[in-house]
PDB file of C-alpha atoms in Angstrom:
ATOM      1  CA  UNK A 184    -170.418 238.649  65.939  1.00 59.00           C
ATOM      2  CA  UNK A 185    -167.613 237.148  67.684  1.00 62.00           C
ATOM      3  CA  UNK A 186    -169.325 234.570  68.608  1.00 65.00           C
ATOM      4  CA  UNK A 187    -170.443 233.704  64.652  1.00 68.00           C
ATOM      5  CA  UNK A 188    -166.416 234.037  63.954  1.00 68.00           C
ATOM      6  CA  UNK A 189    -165.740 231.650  67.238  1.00 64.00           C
ATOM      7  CA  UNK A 190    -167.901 228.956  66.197  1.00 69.00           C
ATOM      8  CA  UNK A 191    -166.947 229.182  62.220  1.00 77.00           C
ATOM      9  CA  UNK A 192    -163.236 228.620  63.364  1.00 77.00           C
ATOM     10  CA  UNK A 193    -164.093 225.972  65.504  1.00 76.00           C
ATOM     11  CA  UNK A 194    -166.419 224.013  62.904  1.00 80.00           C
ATOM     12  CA  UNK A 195    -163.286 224.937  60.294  1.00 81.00           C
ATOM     13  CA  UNK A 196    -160.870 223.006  62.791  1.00 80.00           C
ATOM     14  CA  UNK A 197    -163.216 220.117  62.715  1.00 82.00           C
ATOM     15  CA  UNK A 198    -163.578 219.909  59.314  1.00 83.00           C
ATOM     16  CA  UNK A 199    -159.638 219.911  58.587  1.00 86.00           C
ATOM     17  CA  UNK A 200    -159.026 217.562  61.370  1.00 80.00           C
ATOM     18  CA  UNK A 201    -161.523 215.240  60.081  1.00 81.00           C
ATOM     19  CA  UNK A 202    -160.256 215.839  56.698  1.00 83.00           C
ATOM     20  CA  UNK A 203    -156.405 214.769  58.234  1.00 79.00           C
ATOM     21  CA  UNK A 204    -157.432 211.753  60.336  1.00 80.00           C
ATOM     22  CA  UNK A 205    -160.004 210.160  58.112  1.00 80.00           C
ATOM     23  CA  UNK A 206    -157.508 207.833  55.840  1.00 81.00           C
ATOM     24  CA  UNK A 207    -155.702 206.746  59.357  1.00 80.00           C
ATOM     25  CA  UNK A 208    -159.721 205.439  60.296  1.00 82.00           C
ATOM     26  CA  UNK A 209    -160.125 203.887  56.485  1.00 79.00           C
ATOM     27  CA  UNK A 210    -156.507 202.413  56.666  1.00 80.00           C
ATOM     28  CA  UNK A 211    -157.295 201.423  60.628  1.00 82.00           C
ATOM     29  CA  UNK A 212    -161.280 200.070  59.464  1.00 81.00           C
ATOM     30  CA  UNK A 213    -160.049 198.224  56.148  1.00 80.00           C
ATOM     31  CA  UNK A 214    -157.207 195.943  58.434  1.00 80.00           C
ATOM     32  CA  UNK A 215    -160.341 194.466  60.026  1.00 82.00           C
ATOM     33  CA  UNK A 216    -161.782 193.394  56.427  1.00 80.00           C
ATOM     34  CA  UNK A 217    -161.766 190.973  54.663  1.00 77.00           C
ATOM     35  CA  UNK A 218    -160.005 191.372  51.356  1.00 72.00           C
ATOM     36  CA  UNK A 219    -163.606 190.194  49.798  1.00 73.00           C
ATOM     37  CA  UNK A 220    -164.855 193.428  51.623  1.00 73.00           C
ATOM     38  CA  UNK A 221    -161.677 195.878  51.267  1.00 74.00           C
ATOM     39  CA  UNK A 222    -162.358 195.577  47.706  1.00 76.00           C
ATOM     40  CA  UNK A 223    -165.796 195.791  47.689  1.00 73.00           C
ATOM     41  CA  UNK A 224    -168.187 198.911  46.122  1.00 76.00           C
ATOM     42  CA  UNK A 225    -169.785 200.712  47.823  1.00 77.00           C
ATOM     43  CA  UNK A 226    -167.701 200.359  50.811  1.00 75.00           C
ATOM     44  CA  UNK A 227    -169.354 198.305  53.590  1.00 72.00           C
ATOM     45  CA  UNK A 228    -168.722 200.593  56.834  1.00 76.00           C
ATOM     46  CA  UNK A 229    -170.800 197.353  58.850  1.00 76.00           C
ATOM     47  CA  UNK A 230    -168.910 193.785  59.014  1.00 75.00           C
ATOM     48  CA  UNK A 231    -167.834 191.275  61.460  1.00 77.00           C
ATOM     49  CA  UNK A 232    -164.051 192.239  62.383  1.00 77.00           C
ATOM     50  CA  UNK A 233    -161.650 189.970  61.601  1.00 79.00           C
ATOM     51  CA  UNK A 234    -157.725 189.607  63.014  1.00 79.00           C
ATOM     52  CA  UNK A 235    -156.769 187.259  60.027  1.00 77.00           C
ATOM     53  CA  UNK A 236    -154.322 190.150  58.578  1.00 77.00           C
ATOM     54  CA  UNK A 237    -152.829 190.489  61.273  1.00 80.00           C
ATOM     55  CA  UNK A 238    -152.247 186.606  61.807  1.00 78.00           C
ATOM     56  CA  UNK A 239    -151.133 186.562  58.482  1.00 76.00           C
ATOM     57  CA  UNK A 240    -148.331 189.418  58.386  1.00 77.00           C
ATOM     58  CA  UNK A 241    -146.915 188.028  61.903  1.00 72.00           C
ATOM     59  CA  UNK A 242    -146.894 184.004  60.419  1.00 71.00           C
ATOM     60  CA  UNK A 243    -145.259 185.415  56.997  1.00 74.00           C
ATOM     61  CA  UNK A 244    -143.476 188.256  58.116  1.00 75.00           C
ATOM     62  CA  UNK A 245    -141.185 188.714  61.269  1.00 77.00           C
ATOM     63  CA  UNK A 246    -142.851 191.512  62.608  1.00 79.00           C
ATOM     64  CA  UNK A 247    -140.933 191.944  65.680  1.00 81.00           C
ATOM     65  CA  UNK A 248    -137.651 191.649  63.731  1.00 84.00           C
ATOM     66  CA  UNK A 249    -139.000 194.202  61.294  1.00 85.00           C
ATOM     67  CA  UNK A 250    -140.027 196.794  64.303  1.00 85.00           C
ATOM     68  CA  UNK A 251    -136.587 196.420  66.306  1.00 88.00           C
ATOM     69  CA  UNK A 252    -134.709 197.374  63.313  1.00 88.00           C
ATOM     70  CA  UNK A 253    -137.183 200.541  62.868  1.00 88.00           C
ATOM     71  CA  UNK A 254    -136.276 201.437  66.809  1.00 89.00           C
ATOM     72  CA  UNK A 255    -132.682 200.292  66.010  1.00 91.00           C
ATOM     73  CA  UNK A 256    -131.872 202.582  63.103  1.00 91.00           C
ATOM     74  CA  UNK A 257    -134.099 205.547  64.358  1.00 90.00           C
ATOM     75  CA  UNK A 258    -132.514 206.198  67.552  1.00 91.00           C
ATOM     76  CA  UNK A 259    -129.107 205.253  66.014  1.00 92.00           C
ATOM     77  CA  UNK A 260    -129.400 207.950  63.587  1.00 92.00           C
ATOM     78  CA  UNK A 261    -130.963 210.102  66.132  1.00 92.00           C
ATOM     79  CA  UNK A 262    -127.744 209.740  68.416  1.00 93.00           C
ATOM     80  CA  UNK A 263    -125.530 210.208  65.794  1.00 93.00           C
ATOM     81  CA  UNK A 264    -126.956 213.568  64.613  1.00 91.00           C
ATOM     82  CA  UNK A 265    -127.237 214.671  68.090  1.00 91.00           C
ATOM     83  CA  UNK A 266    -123.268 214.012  68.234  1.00 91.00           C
ATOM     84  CA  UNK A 267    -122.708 215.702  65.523  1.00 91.00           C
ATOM     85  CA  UNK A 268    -125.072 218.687  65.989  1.00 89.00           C
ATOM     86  CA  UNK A 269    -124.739 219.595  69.486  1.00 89.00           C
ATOM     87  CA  UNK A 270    -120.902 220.798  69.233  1.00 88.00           C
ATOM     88  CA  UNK A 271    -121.335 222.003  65.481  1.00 88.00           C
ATOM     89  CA  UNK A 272    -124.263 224.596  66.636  1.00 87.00           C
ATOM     90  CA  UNK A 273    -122.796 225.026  69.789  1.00 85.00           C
ATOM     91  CA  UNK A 274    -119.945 226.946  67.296  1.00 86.00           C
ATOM     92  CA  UNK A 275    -122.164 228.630  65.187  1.00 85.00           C
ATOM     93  CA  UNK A 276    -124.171 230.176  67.885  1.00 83.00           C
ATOM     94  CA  UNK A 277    -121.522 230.919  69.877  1.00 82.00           C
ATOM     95  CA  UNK A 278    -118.355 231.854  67.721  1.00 81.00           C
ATOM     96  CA  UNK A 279    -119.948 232.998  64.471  1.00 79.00           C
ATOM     97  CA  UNK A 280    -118.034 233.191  61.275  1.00 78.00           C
ATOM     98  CA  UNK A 281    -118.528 235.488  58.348  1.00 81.00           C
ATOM     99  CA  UNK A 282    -120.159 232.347  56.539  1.00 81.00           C
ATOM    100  CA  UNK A 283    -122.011 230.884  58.604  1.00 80.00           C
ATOM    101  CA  UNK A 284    -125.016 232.160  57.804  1.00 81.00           C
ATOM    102  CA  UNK A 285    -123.833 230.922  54.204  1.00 82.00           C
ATOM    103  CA  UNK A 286    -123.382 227.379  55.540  1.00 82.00           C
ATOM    104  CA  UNK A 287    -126.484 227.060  57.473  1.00 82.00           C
ATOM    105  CA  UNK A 288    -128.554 227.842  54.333  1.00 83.00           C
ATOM    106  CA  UNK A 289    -126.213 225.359  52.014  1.00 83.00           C
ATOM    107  CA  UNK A 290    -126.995 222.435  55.321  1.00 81.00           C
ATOM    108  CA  UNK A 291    -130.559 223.395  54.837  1.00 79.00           C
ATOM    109  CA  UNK A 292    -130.595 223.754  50.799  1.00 80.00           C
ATOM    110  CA  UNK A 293    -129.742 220.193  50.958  1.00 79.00           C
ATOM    111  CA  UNK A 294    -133.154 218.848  52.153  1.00 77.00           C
ATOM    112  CA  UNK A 295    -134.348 220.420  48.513  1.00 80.00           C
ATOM    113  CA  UNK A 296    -132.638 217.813  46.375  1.00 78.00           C
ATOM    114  CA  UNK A 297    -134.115 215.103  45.333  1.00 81.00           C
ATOM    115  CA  UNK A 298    -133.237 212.037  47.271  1.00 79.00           C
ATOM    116  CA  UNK A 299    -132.795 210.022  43.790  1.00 81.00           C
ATOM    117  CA  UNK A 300    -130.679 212.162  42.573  1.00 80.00           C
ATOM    118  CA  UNK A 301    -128.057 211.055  44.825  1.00 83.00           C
ATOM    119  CA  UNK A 302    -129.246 207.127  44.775  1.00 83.00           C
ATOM    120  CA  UNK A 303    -126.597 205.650  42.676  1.00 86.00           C
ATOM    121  CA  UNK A 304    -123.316 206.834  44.255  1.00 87.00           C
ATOM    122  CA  UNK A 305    -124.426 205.879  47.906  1.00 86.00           C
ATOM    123  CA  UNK A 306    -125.843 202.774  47.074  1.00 86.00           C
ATOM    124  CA  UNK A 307    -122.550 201.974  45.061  1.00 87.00           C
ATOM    125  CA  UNK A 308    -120.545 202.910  47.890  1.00 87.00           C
ATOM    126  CA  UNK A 309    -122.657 200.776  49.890  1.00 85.00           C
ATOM    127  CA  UNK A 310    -122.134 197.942  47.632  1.00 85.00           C
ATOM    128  CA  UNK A 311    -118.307 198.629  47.544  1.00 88.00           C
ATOM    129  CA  UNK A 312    -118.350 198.762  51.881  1.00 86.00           C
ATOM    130  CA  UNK A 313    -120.469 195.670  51.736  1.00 85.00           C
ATOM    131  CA  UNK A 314    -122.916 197.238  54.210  1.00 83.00           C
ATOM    132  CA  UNK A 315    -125.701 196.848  51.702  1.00 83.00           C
ATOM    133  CA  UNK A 316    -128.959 195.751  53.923  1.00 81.00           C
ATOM    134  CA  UNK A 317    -127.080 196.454  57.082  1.00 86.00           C
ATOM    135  CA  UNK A 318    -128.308 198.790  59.690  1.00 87.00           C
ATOM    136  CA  UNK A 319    -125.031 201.137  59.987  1.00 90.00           C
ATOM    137  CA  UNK A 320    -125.921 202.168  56.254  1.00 89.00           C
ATOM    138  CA  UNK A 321    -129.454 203.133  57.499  1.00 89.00           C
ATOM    139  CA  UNK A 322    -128.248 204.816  61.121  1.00 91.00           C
ATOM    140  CA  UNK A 323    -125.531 206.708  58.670  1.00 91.00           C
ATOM    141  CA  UNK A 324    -127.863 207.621  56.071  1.00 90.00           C
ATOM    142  CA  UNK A 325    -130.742 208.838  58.128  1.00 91.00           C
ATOM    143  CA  UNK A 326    -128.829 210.817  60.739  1.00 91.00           C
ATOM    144  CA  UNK A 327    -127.383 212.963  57.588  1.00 89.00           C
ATOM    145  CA  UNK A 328    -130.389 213.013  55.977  1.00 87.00           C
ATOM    146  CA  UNK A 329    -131.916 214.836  59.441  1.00 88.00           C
ATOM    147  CA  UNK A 330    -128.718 216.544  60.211  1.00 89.00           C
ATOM    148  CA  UNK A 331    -129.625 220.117  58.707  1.00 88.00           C
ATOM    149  CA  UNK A 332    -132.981 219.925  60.280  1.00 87.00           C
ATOM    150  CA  UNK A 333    -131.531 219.368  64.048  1.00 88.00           C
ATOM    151  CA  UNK A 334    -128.482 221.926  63.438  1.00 87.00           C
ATOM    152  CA  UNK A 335    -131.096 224.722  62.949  1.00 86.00           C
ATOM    153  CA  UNK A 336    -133.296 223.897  65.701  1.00 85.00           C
ATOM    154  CA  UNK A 337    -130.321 223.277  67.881  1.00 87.00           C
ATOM    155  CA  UNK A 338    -128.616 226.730  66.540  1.00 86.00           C
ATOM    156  CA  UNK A 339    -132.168 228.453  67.331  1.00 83.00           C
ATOM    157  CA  UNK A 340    -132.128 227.291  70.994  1.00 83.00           C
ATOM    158  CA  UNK A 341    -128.097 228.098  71.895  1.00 84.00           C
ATOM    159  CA  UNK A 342    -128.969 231.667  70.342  1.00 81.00           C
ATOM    160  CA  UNK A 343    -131.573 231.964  73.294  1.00 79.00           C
ATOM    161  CA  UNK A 344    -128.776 231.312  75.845  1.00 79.00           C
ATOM    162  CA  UNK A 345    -127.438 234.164  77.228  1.00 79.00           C
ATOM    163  CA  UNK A 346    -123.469 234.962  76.475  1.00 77.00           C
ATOM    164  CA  UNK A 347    -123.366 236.467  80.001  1.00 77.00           C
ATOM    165  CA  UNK A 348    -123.781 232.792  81.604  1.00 78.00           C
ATOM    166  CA  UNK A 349    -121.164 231.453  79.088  1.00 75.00           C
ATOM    167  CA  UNK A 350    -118.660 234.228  79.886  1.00 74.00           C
ATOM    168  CA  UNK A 351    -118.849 233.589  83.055  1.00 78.00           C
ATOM    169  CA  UNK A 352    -118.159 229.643  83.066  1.00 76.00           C
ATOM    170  CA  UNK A 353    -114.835 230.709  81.286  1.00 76.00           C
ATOM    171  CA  UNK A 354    -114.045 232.903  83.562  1.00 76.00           C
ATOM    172  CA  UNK A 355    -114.155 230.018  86.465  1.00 72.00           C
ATOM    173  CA  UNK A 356    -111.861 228.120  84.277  1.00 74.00           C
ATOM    174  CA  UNK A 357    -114.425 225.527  82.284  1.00 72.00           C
ATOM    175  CA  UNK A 358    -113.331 224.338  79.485  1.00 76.00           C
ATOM    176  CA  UNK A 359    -114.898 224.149  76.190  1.00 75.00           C
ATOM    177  CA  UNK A 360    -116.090 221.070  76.771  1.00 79.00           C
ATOM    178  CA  UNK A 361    -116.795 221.629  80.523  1.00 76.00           C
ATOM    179  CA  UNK A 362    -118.761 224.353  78.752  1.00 79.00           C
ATOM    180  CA  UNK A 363    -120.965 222.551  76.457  1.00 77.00           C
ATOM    181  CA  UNK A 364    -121.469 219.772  79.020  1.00 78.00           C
ATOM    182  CA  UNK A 365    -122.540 221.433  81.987  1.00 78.00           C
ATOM    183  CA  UNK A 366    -124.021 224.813  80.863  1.00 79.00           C
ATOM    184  CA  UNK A 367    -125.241 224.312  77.340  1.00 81.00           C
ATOM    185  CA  UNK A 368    -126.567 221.283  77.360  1.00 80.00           C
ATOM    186  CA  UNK A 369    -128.475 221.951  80.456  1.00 79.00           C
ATOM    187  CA  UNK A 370    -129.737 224.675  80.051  1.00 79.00           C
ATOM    188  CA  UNK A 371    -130.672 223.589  76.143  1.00 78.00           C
ATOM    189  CA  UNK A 372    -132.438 220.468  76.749  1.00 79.00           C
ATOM    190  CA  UNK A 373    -135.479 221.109  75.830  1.00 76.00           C
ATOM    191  CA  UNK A 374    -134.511 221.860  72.912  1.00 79.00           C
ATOM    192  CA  UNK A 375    -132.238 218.776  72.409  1.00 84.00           C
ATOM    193  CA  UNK A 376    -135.263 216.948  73.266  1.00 82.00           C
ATOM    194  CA  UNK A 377    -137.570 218.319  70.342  1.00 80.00           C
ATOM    195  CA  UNK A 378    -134.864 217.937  68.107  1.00 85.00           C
ATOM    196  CA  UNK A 379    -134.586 214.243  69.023  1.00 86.00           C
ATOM    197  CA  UNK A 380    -138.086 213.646  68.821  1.00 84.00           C
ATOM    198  CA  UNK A 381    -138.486 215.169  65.570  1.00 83.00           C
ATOM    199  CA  UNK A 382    -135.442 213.177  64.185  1.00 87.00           C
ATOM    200  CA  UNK A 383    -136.760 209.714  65.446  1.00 87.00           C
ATOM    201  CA  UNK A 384    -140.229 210.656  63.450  1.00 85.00           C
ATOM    202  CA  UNK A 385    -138.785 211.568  60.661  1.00 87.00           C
ATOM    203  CA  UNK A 386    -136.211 208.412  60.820  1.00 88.00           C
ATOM    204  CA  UNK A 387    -139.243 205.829  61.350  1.00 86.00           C
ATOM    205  CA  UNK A 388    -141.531 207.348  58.382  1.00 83.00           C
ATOM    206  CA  UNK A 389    -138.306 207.215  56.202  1.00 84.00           C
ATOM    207  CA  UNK A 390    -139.595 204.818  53.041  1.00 82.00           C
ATOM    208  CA  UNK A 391    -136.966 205.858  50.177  1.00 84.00           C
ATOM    209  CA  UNK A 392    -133.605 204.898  51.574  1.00 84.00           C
ATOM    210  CA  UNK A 393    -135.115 202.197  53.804  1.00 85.00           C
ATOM    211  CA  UNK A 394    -136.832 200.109  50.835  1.00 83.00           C
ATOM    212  CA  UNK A 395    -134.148 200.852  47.905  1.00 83.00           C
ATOM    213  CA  UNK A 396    -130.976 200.225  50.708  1.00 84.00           C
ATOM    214  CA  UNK A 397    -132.061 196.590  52.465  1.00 82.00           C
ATOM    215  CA  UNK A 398    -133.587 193.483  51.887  1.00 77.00           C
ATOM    216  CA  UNK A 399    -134.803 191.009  54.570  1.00 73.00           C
ATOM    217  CA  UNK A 400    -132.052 191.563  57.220  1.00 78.00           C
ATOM    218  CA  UNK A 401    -131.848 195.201  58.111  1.00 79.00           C
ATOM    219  CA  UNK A 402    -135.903 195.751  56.330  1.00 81.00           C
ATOM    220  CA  UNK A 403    -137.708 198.900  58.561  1.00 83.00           C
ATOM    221  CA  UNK A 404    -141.576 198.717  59.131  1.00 82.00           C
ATOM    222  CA  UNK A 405    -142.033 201.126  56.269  1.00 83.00           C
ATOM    223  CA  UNK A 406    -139.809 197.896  54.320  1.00 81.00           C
ATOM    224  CA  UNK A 407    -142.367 195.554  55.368  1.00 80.00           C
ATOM    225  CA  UNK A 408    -145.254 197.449  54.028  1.00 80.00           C
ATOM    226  CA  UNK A 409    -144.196 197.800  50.428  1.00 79.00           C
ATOM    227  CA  UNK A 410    -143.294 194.288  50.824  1.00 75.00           C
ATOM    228  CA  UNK A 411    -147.006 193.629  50.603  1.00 71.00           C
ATOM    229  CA  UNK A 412    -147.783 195.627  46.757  1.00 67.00           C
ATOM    230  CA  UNK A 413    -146.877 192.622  45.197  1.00 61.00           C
ATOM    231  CA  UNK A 414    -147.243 192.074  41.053  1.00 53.00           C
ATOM    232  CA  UNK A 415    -150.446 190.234  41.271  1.00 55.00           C
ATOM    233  CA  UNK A 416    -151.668 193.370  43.023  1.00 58.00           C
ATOM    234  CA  UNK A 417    -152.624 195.265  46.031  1.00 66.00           C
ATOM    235  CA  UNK A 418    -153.787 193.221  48.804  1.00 72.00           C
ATOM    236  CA  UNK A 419    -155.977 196.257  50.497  1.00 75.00           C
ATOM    237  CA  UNK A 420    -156.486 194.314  53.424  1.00 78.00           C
ATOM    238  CA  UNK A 421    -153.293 193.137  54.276  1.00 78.00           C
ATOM    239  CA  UNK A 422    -151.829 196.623  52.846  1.00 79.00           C
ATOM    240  CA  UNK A 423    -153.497 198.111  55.631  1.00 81.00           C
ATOM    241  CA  UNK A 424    -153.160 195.630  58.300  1.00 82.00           C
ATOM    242  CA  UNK A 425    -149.346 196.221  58.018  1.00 81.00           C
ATOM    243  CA  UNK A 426    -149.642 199.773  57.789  1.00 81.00           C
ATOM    244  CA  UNK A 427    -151.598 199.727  60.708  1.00 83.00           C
ATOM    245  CA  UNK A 428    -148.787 197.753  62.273  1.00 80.00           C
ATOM    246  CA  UNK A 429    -145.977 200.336  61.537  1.00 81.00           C
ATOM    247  CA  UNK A 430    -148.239 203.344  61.989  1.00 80.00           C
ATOM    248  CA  UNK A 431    -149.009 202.355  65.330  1.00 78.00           C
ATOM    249  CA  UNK A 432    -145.673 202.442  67.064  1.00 78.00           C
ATOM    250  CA  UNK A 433    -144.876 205.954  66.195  1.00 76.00           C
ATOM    251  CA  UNK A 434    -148.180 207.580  66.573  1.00 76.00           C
ATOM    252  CA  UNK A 435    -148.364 206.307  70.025  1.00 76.00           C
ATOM    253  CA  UNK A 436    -145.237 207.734  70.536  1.00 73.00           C
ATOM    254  CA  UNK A 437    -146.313 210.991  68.450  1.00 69.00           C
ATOM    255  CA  UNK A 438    -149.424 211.467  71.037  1.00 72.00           C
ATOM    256  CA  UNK A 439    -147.363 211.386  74.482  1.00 69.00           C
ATOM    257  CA  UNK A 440    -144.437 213.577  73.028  1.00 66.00           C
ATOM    258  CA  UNK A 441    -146.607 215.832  71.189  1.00 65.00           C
ATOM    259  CA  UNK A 442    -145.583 219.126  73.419  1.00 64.00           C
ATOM    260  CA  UNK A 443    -142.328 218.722  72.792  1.00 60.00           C
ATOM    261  CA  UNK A 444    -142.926 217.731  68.850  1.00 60.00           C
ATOM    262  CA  UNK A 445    -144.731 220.961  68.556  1.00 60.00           C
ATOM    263  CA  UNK A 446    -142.526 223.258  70.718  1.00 58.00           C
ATOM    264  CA  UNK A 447    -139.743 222.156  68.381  1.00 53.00           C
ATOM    265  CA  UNK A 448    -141.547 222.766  65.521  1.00 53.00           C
ATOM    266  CA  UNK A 449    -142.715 226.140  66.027  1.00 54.00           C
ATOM    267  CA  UNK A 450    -139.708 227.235  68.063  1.00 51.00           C
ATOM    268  CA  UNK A 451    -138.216 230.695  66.880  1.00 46.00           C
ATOM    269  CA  UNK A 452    -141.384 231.442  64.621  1.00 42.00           C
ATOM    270  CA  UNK A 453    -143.232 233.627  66.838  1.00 40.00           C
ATOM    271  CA  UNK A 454    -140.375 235.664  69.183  1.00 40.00           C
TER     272      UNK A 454
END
């Protein structure tokens, strides 16, 4: 009987993981088309590969310009969250206040409103600071955007530290920041690190503030992408070619920090 169950959740896991990964293989599959046969019906799963898309995006588009602003902005924000995060949970773990429970769920409440809702005075004040498709609107932008998610996980991990260790840094004489620098952050890295992670993922699948915030200059992969659902219509092959493109990057990245990704993820749900 256990067995039966075994092989059920097993064939289960399959099924969802095909079901998650098989529009990555059609997106992956259709860059290799031609648009003749991305658009054709049935769907012919047997062709002759072709690297014209890809030619195509890197003679009309700057790729490379378009992927060094995604690394640019992503671990820009990601630094500048970190900043702000580190010494602001490092606080709230360690000196709580009767609201801080109250702020921590107002920080997190935020991620609930819509993101248009909120589209016309930053991208007036933008205007007015004349950092409109510039990448210190995006670094700014994104690293508030991820801010509540890295104070909790950072607030999780400094309540795992014991006080004992911190009591007795202060009693050698460290100061706060002696503190923070040589005991916290030590000790807390690993949890730093999955915050990090998390942040630059989130940062380099960003599409909303990305497209509606630059042009041509400071333009992110995920820029580049809509940049090819043009008014005469979807080019399916090209579509995908640059999708490809910008997907690529980050899920290599995704698969070698994976642990981490996932310990940071599911930190503090199971104690």
């Amino acid at each position: 009987m256990k067995r039966i169950k075994h092989q059920t959740t097993v064939l289960a896991c399959c099924v969802i993981a095909v079901i998650f990964f098989f529009p990555i293989f059609w997106m992956v599959l259709t860059s290799f088309k031609t648009e003749l046969q991305a658009i054709q019906f049935p769907p012919v799963l047997f062709f002759e590969p072709t690297l014209e898309n890809f030619s195509i995006i890197d003679e009309n588009s700057d790729y490379t310009k378009y992927a060094l602003n995604s690394i640019i902005t992503s671990l820009g924000a990601t630094a500048l969250a970190i900043i702000i995060a580190v010494p602001s949970a490092y606080s709230m773990a360690f000196f709580p206040g009767r609201y801080t429970k109250d702020i921590l769920l107002w920080m997190l409440s935020t991620k609930m409103l819509p993101a248009v809702a909120v589209l016309m005075p930053i991208y007036l004040l933008a205007q007015w600071s004349n950092l409109l498709d510039t990448r210190i609107v995006l670094i700014f932008i994104l690293a508030m955007m991820n801010l509540p998610i890295i104070m909790w996980l950072l607030f999780a991990y400094f309540k795992e530290i014991p006080k004992e260790i911190l009591e007795a840094s202060r009693m050698d004489g460290a100061s706060t920041m002696e503190e923070i620098r040589y005991v916290v952050l030590p000790l807390a890295w690993g949890g730093i690190a999955s915050a990090a992670l998390l942040s630059i993922v989130l940062c380099w699948n960003e599409a909303f503030w990305t497209i509606l915030l630059t042009a041509g200059d400071a333009g992110t992969l995920t820029a580049l992408v809509a940049s090819y659902a043009m008014p005469e219509g979807l080019f399916w092959a090209k579509l995908s070619a640059a999708s490809t493109l910008a997907c690529a990057p980050i899920v290599v990245f995704g698969w070698f920090a994976q642990k981490q990704l996932v310990q940071g993820l599911t930190f503090g749900a199971v104690k």
